[in-house]
Tab-separated table of C-alpha atoms and ligand atoms in Angstrom:
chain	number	residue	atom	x	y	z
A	942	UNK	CA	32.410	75.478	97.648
A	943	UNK	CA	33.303	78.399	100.162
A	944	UNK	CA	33.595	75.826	102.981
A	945	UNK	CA	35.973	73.634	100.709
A	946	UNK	CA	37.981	75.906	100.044
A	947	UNK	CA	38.574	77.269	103.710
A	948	UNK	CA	39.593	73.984	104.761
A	949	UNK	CA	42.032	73.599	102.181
A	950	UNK	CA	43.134	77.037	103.073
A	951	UNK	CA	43.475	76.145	107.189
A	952	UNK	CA	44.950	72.673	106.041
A	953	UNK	CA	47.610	74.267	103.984
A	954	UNK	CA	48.365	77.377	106.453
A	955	UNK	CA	48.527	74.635	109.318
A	956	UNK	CA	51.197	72.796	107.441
A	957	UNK	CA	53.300	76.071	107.065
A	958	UNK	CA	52.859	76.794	110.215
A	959	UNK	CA	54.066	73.525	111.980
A	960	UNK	CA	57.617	73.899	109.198
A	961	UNK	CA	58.293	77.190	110.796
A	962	UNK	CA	61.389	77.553	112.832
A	963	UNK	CA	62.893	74.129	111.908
A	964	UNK	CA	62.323	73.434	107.997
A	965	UNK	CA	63.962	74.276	105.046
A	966	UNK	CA	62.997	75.834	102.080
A	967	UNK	CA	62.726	72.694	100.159
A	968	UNK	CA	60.220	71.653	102.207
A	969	UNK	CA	57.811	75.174	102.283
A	970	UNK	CA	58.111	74.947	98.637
A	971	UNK	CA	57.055	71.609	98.272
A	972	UNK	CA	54.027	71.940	100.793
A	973	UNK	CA	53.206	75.365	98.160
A	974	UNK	CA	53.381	72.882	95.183
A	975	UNK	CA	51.309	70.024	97.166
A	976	UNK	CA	48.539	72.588	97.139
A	977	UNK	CA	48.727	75.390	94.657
A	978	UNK	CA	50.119	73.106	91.666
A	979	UNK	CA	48.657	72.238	88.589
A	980	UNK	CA	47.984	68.726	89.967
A	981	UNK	CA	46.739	70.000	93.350
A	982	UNK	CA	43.129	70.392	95.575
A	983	UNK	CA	43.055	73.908	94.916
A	984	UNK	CA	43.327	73.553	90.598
A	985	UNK	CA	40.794	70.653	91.054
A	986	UNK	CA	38.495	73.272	93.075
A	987	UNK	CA	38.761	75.713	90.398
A	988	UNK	CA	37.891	72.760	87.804
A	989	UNK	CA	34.819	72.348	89.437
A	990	UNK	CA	33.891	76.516	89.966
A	991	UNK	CA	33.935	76.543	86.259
A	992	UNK	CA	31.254	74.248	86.397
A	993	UNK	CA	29.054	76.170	88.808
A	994	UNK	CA	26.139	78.475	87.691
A	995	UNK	CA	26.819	82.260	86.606
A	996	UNK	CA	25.762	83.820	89.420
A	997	UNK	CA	27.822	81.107	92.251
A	998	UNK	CA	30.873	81.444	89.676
A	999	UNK	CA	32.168	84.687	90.001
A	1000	UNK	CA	32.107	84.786	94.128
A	1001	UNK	CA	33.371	81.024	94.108
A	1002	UNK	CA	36.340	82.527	91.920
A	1003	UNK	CA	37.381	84.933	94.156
A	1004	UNK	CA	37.064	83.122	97.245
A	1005	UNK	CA	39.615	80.500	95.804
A	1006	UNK	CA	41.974	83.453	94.586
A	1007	UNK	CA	42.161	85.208	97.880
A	1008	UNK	CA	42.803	81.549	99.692
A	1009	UNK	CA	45.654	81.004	97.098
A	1010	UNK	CA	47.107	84.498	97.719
A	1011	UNK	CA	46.885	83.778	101.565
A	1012	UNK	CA	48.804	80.555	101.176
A	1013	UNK	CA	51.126	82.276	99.507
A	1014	UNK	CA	51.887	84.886	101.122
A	1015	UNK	CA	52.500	82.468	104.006
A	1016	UNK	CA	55.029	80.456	101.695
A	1017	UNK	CA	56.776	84.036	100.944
A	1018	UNK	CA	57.034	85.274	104.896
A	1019	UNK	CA	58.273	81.722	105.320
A	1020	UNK	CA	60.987	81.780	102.599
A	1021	UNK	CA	62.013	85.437	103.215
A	1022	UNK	CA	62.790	84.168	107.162
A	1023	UNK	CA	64.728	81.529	106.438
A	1024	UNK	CA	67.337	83.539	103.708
A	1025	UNK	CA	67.533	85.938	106.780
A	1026	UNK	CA	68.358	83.576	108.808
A	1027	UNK	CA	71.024	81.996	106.935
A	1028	UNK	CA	72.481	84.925	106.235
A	1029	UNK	CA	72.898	85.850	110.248
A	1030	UNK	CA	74.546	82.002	109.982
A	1031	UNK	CA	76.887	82.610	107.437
A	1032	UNK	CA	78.268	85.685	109.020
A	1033	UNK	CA	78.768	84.364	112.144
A	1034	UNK	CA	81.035	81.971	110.676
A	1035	UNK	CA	82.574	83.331	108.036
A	1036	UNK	CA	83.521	86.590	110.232
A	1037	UNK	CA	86.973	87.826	109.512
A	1038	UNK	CA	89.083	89.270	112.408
A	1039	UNK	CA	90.449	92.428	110.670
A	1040	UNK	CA	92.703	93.166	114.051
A	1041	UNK	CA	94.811	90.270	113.215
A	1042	UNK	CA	98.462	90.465	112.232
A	1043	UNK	CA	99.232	89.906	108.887
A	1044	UNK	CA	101.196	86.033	107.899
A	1045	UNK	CA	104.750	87.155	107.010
A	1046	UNK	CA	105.312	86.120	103.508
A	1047	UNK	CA	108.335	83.664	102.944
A	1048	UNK	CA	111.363	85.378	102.805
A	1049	UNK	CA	112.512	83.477	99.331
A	1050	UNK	CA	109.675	85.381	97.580
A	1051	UNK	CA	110.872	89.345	99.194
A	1052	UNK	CA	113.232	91.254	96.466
A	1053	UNK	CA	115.901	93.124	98.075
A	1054	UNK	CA	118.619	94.819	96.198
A	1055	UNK	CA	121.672	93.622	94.784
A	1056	UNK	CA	124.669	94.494	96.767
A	1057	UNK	CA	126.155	96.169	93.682
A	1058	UNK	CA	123.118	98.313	93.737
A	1059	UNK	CA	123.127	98.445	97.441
A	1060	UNK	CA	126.378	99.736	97.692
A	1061	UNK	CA	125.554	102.362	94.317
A	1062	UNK	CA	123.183	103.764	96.488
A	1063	UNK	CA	125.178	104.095	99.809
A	1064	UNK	CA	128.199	105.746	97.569
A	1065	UNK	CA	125.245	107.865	95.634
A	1066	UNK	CA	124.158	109.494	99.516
A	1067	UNK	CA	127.554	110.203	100.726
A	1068	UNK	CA	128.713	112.359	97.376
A	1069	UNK	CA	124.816	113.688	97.249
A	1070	UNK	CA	125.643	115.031	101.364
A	1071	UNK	CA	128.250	117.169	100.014
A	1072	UNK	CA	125.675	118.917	97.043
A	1073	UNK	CA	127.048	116.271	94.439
A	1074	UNK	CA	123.933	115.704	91.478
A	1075	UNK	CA	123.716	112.670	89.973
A	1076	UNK	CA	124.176	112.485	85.814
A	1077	UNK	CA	123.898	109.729	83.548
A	1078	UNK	CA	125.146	108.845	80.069
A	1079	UNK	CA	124.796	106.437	77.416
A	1080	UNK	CA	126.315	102.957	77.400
A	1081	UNK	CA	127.184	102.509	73.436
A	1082	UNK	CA	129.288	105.561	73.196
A	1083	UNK	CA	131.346	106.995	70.477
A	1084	UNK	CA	135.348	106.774	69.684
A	1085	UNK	CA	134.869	110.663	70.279
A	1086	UNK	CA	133.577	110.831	73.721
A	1087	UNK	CA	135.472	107.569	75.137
A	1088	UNK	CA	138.838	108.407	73.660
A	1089	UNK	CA	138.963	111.449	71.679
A	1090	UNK	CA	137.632	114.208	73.766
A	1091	UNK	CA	139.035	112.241	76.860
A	1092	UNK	CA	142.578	112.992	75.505
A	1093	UNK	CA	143.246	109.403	74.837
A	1094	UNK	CA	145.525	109.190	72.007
A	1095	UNK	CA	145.073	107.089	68.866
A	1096	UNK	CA	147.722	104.514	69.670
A	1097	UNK	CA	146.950	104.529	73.626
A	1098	UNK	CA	146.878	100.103	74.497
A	1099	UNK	CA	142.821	101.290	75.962
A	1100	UNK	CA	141.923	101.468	72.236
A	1101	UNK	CA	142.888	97.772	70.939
A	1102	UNK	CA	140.796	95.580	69.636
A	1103	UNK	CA	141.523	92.716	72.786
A	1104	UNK	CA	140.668	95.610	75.682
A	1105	UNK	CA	137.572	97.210	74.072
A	1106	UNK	CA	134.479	96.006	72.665
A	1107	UNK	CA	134.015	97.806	69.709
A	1108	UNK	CA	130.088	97.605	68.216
A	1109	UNK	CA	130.599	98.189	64.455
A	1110	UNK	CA	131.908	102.000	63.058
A	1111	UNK	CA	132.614	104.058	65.255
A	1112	UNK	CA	130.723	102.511	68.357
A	1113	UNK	CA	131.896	100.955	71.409
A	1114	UNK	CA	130.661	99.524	74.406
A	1115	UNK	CA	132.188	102.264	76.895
A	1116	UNK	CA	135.193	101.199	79.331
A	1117	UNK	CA	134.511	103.575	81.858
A	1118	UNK	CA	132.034	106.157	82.883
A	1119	UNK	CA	134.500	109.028	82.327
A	1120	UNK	CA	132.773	109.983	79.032
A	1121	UNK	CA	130.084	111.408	81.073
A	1122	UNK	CA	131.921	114.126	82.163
A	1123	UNK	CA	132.337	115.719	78.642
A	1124	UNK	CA	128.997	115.309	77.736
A	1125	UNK	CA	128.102	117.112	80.822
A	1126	UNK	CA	130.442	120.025	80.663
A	1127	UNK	CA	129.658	120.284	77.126
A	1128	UNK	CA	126.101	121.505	78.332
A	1129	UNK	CA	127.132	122.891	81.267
A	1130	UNK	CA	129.121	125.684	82.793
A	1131	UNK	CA	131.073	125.956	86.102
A	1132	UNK	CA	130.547	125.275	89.275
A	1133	UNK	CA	130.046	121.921	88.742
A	1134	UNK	CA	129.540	118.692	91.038
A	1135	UNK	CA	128.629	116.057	89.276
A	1136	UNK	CA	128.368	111.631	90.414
A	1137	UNK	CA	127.841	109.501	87.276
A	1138	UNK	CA	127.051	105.946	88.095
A	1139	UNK	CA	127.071	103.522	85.469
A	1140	UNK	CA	127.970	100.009	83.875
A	1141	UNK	CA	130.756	99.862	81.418
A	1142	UNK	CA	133.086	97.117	79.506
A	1143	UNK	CA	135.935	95.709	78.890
A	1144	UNK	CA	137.541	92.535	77.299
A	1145	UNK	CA	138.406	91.139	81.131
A	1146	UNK	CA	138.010	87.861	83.016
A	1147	UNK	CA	139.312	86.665	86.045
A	1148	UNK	CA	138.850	86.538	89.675
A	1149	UNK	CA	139.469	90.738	90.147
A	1150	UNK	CA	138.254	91.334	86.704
A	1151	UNK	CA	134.590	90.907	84.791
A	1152	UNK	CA	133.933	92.330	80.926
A	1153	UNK	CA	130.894	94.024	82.634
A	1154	UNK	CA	131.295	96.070	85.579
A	1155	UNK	CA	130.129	99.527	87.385
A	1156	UNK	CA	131.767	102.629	88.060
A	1157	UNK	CA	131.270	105.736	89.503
A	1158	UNK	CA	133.036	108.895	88.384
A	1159	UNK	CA	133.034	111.823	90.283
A	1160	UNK	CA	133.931	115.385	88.948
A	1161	UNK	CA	133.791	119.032	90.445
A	1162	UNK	CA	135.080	122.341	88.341
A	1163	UNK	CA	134.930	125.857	89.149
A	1164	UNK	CA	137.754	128.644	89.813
A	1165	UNK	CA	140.045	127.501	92.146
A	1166	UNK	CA	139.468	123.868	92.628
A	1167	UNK	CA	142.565	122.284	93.971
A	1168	UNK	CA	144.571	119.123	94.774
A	1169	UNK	CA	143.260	120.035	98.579
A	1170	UNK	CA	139.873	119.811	97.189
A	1171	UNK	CA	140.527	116.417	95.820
A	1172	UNK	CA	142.240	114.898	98.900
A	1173	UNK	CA	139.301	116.467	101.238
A	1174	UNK	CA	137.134	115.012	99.466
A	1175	UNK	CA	138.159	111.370	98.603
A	1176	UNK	CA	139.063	111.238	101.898
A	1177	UNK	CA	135.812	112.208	103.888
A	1178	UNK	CA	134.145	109.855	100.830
A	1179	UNK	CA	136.751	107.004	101.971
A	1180	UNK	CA	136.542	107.591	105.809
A	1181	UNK	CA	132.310	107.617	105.258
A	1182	UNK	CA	132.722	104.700	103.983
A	1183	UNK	CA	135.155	102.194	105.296
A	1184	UNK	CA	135.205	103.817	109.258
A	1185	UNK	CA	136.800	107.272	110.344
A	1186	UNK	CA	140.276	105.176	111.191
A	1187	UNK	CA	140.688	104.317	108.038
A	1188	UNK	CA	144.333	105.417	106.438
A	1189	UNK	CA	144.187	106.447	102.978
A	1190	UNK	CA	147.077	106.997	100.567
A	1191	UNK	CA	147.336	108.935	97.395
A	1192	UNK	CA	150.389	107.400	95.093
A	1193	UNK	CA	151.083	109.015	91.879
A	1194	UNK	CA	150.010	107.752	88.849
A	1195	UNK	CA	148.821	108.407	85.003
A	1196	UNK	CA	145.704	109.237	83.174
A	1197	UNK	CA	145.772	110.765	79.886
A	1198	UNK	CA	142.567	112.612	81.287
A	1199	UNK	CA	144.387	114.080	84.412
A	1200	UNK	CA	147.118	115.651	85.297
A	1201	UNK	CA	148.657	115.712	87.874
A	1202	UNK	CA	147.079	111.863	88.453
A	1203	UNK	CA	146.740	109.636	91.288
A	1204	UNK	CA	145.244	106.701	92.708
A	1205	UNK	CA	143.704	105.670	96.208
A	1206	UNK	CA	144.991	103.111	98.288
A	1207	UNK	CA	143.519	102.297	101.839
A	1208	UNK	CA	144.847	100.104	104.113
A	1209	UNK	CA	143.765	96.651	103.676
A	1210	UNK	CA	140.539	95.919	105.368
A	1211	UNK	CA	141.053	92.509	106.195
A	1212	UNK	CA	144.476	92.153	107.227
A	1213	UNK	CA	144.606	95.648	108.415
A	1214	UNK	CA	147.809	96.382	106.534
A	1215	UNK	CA	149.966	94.227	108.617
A	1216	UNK	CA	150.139	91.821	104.676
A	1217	UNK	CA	152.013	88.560	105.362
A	1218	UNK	CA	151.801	89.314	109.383
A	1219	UNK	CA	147.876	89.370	109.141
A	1220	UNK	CA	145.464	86.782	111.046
A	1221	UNK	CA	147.062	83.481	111.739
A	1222	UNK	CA	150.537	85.051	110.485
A	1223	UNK	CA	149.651	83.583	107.004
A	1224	UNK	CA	150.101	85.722	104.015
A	1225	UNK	CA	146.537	88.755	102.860
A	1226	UNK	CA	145.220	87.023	99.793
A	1227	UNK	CA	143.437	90.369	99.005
A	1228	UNK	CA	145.924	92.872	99.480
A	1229	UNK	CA	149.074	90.251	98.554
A	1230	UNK	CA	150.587	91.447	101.437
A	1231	UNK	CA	151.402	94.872	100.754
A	1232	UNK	CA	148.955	95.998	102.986
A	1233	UNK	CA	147.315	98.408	100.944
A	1234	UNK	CA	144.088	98.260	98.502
A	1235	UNK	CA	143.773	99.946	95.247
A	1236	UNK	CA	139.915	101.936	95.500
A	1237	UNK	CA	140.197	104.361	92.717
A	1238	UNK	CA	142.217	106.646	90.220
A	1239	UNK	CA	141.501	110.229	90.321
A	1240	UNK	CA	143.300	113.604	89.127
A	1241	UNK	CA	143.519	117.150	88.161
A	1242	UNK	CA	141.441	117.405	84.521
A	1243	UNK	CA	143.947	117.454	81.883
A	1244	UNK	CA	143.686	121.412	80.270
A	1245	UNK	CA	143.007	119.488	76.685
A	1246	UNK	CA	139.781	117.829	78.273
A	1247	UNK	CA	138.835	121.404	79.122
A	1248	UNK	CA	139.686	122.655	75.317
A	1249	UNK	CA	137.542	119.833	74.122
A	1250	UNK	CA	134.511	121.566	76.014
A	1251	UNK	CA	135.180	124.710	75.204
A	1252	UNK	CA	136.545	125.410	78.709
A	1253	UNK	CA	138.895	128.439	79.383
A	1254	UNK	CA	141.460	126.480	81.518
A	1255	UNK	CA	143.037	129.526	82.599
A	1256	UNK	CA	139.892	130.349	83.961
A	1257	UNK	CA	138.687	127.111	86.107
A	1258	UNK	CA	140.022	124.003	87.194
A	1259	UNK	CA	138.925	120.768	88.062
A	1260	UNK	CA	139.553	117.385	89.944
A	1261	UNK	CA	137.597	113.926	88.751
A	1262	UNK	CA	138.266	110.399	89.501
A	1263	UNK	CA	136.976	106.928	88.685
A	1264	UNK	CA	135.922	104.412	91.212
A	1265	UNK	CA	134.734	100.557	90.660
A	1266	UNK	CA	132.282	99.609	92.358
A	1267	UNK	CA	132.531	95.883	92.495
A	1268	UNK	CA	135.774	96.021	94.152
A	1269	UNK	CA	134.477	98.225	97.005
A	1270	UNK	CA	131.678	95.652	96.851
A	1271	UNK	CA	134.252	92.776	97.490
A	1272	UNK	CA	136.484	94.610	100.473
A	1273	UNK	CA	132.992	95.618	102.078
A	1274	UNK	CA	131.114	92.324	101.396
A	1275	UNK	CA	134.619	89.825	101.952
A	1276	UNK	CA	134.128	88.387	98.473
A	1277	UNK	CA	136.750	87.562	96.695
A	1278	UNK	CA	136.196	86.517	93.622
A	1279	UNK	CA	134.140	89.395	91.491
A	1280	UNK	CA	132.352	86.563	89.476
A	1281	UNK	CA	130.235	85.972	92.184
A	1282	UNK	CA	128.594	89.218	91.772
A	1283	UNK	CA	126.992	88.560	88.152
A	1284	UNK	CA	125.999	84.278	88.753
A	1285	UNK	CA	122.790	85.438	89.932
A	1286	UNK	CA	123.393	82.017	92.468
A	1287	UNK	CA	120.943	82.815	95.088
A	1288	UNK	CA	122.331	81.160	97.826
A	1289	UNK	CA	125.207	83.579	97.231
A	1290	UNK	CA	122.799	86.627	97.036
A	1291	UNK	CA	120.354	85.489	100.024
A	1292	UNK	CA	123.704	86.335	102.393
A	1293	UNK	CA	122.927	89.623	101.773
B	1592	FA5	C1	139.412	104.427	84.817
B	1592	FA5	O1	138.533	103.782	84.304
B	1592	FA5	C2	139.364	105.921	84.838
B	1592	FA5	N1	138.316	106.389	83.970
B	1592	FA5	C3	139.151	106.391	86.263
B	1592	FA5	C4	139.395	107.870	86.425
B	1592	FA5	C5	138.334	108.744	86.315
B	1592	FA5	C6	140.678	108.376	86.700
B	1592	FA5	C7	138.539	110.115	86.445
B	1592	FA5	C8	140.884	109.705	86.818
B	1592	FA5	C9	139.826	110.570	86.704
B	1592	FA5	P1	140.741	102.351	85.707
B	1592	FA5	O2	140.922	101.684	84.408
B	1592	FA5	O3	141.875	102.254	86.672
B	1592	FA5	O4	140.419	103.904	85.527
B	1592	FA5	O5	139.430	101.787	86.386
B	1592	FA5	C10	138.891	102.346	87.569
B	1592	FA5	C11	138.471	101.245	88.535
B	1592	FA5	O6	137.588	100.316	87.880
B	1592	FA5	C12	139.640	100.381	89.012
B	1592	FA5	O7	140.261	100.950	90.121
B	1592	FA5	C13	138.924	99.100	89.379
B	1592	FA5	O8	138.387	99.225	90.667
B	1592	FA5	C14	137.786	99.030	88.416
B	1592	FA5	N2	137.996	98.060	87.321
B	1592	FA5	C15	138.809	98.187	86.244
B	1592	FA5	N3	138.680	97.119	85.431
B	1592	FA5	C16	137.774	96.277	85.996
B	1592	FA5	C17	137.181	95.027	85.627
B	1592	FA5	N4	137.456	94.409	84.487
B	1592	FA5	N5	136.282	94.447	86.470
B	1592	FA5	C18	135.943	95.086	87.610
B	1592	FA5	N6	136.446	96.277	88.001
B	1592	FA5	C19	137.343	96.883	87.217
């Protein structure tokens, strides 16, 4: 029995030996299952140890467990080789070159901001370089902080029905961003310097004009603010932003919330306020050839603004004005029809 079983041992560890190096596991496992399977020479041995007599049993038994465990352990050292070596394999091939640059993704797919927001934010940085803060308000607003406290009398055209979009009660949809300023000063005291970006609406539609639009108003108040202060300001604002040679004109005008009032003109930017004698000698179709641009309206604050927040306007004064930002868009951009801003078309917005 002994020397049966140590041939079927060398047979076995002879076959494993010749698959080293250039087999696959499939094939160690089925030379393991040729010999140590239910079917195989080494079960068949064990059939016949069972036969043997007491005293040959027991050392026949272990002889054949120890030449199973051999073969085994052969099939195992085997087995164990080969996962090493396809795992050397694999990362040879699938080694990634972290050094590489990364693939640009396509430039459809990359956000960038709107040029209403783009320009927000360059008009945001030049008022925040002069210790401007930036405040915010709501857009549904009340008759009280749009009109009321805004000096805006009852029977003032700004209140109809066809220029305002009134939400049910006493709720509109605000028409400009000047409301902010009371419900700032009602919280605040003096000194004050105060942006307040925002959207706002009004029953408008054409080329110039959209019912939703932004605006930035602009306020500072403390004791002896001045018309100087106004002009220094708007102008170092205007020069910022359109170029140091830049003329800028203040023309009188009304606001129920200012007084005195004015608004901004700069000299058109695209036929550079020579109007009918601009580029080709045909007539500015954005300045209608008067040469000059409306930017913004802007004044002293009216004394009854101050009484509405509890301001002693003997005490300090005040300039604020109103700019919209879609038109500064259009002069900056060369657009000239506002709509374009809000189609959301994005072979209009990838220009930007
Ligand atoms: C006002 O709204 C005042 N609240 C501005 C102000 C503030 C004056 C503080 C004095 C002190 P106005 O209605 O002119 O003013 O509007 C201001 C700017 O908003 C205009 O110069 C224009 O650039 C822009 N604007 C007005 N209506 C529209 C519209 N429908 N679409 C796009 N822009 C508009």
């Amino acid at each position: 029995m002994r020397d049966k079983l140590l041939s079927l041992e060398s047979e076995a560890l002879e076959e494993l030996a010749a698959l080293r190096g250039s087999a696959g596991s499939e094939e160690v496992l089925a030379v393991k299952t040729r010999y140590l399977g239910r079917k195989g020479p080494l079960a068949s041995l064990m059939k016949d140890i069972a036969g043997l007599p007491e005293g040959e049993r027991r050392e026949a038994g272990r002889a054949a467990n120890e030449a199973k465990e051999r073969i085994d352990g052969e099939v195992r050292k085997l087995l164990e080789g080969l996962s090493k070596a396809r795992q050397g394999e694999k990362l040879l091939t699938e080694k990634i070159d972290v050094t590489l640059p990364g693939r640009p993704a396509p430039t459809a797919v990359i956000g960038k901001p709107h040029p209403v927001t783009r320009i927000t934010d360059e008009i945001e940085d030049i008022f925040i370089s002069l210790g401007f803060e930036v405040a915010e308000g709501p857009e549904v607003e009340t008759d009280y902080y749009n009109f009321e406290a805004l000096n805006i009398p009852k029977d003032h055209p700004a209140r109809e029905m066809q220029d305002t979009f009134y939400t049910g009660g006493d709720a509109c949809l605000r028409t400009h961003t000047s409301p902010v300023q009371i419900r700032v000063m009602e919280r605040r005291k003096p000194p004050l310097m105060v942006i307040a970006p925002g959207t706002v609406y009004r029953r408008d539609s054409d080329v110039t004009h959209t019912p939703m639009f932004h605006q930035i108003e602009g306020f500072m108040v403390d004791e002896g603010i001045t018309f100087g202060d106004l002009k220094g300001v708007l102008t170092h604002f205007l020069h910022t932003l359109f170029g140091e040679s830049t003329t800028v004109r203040f023309r009188p005008s009304f606001f129920p919330f200012t007084e005195p009032s004015a608004e901004v003109d700069i000299q058109c930017v695209i036929c550079g306020g020579k109007g009918g004698g601009g580029e080709g000698g045909g007539g500015c179709r954005v300045c209608k050839d008067t040469g000059w641009l409306e930017i913004l309206g802007c004044g002293m604050i009216h004394p009854e603004v101050f009484k509405a927040v509890d301001y002693d306007a003997e005490k300090y004064t005040g300039f604020a004005f109103g700019l919209g930002i879609e038109r500064i868009a259009m002069l900056l951009t060369g657009i000239d029809d506002i709509r374009l801003f809000f189609e959301n078309d994005l072979r209009f917005l990838k220009q930007f």
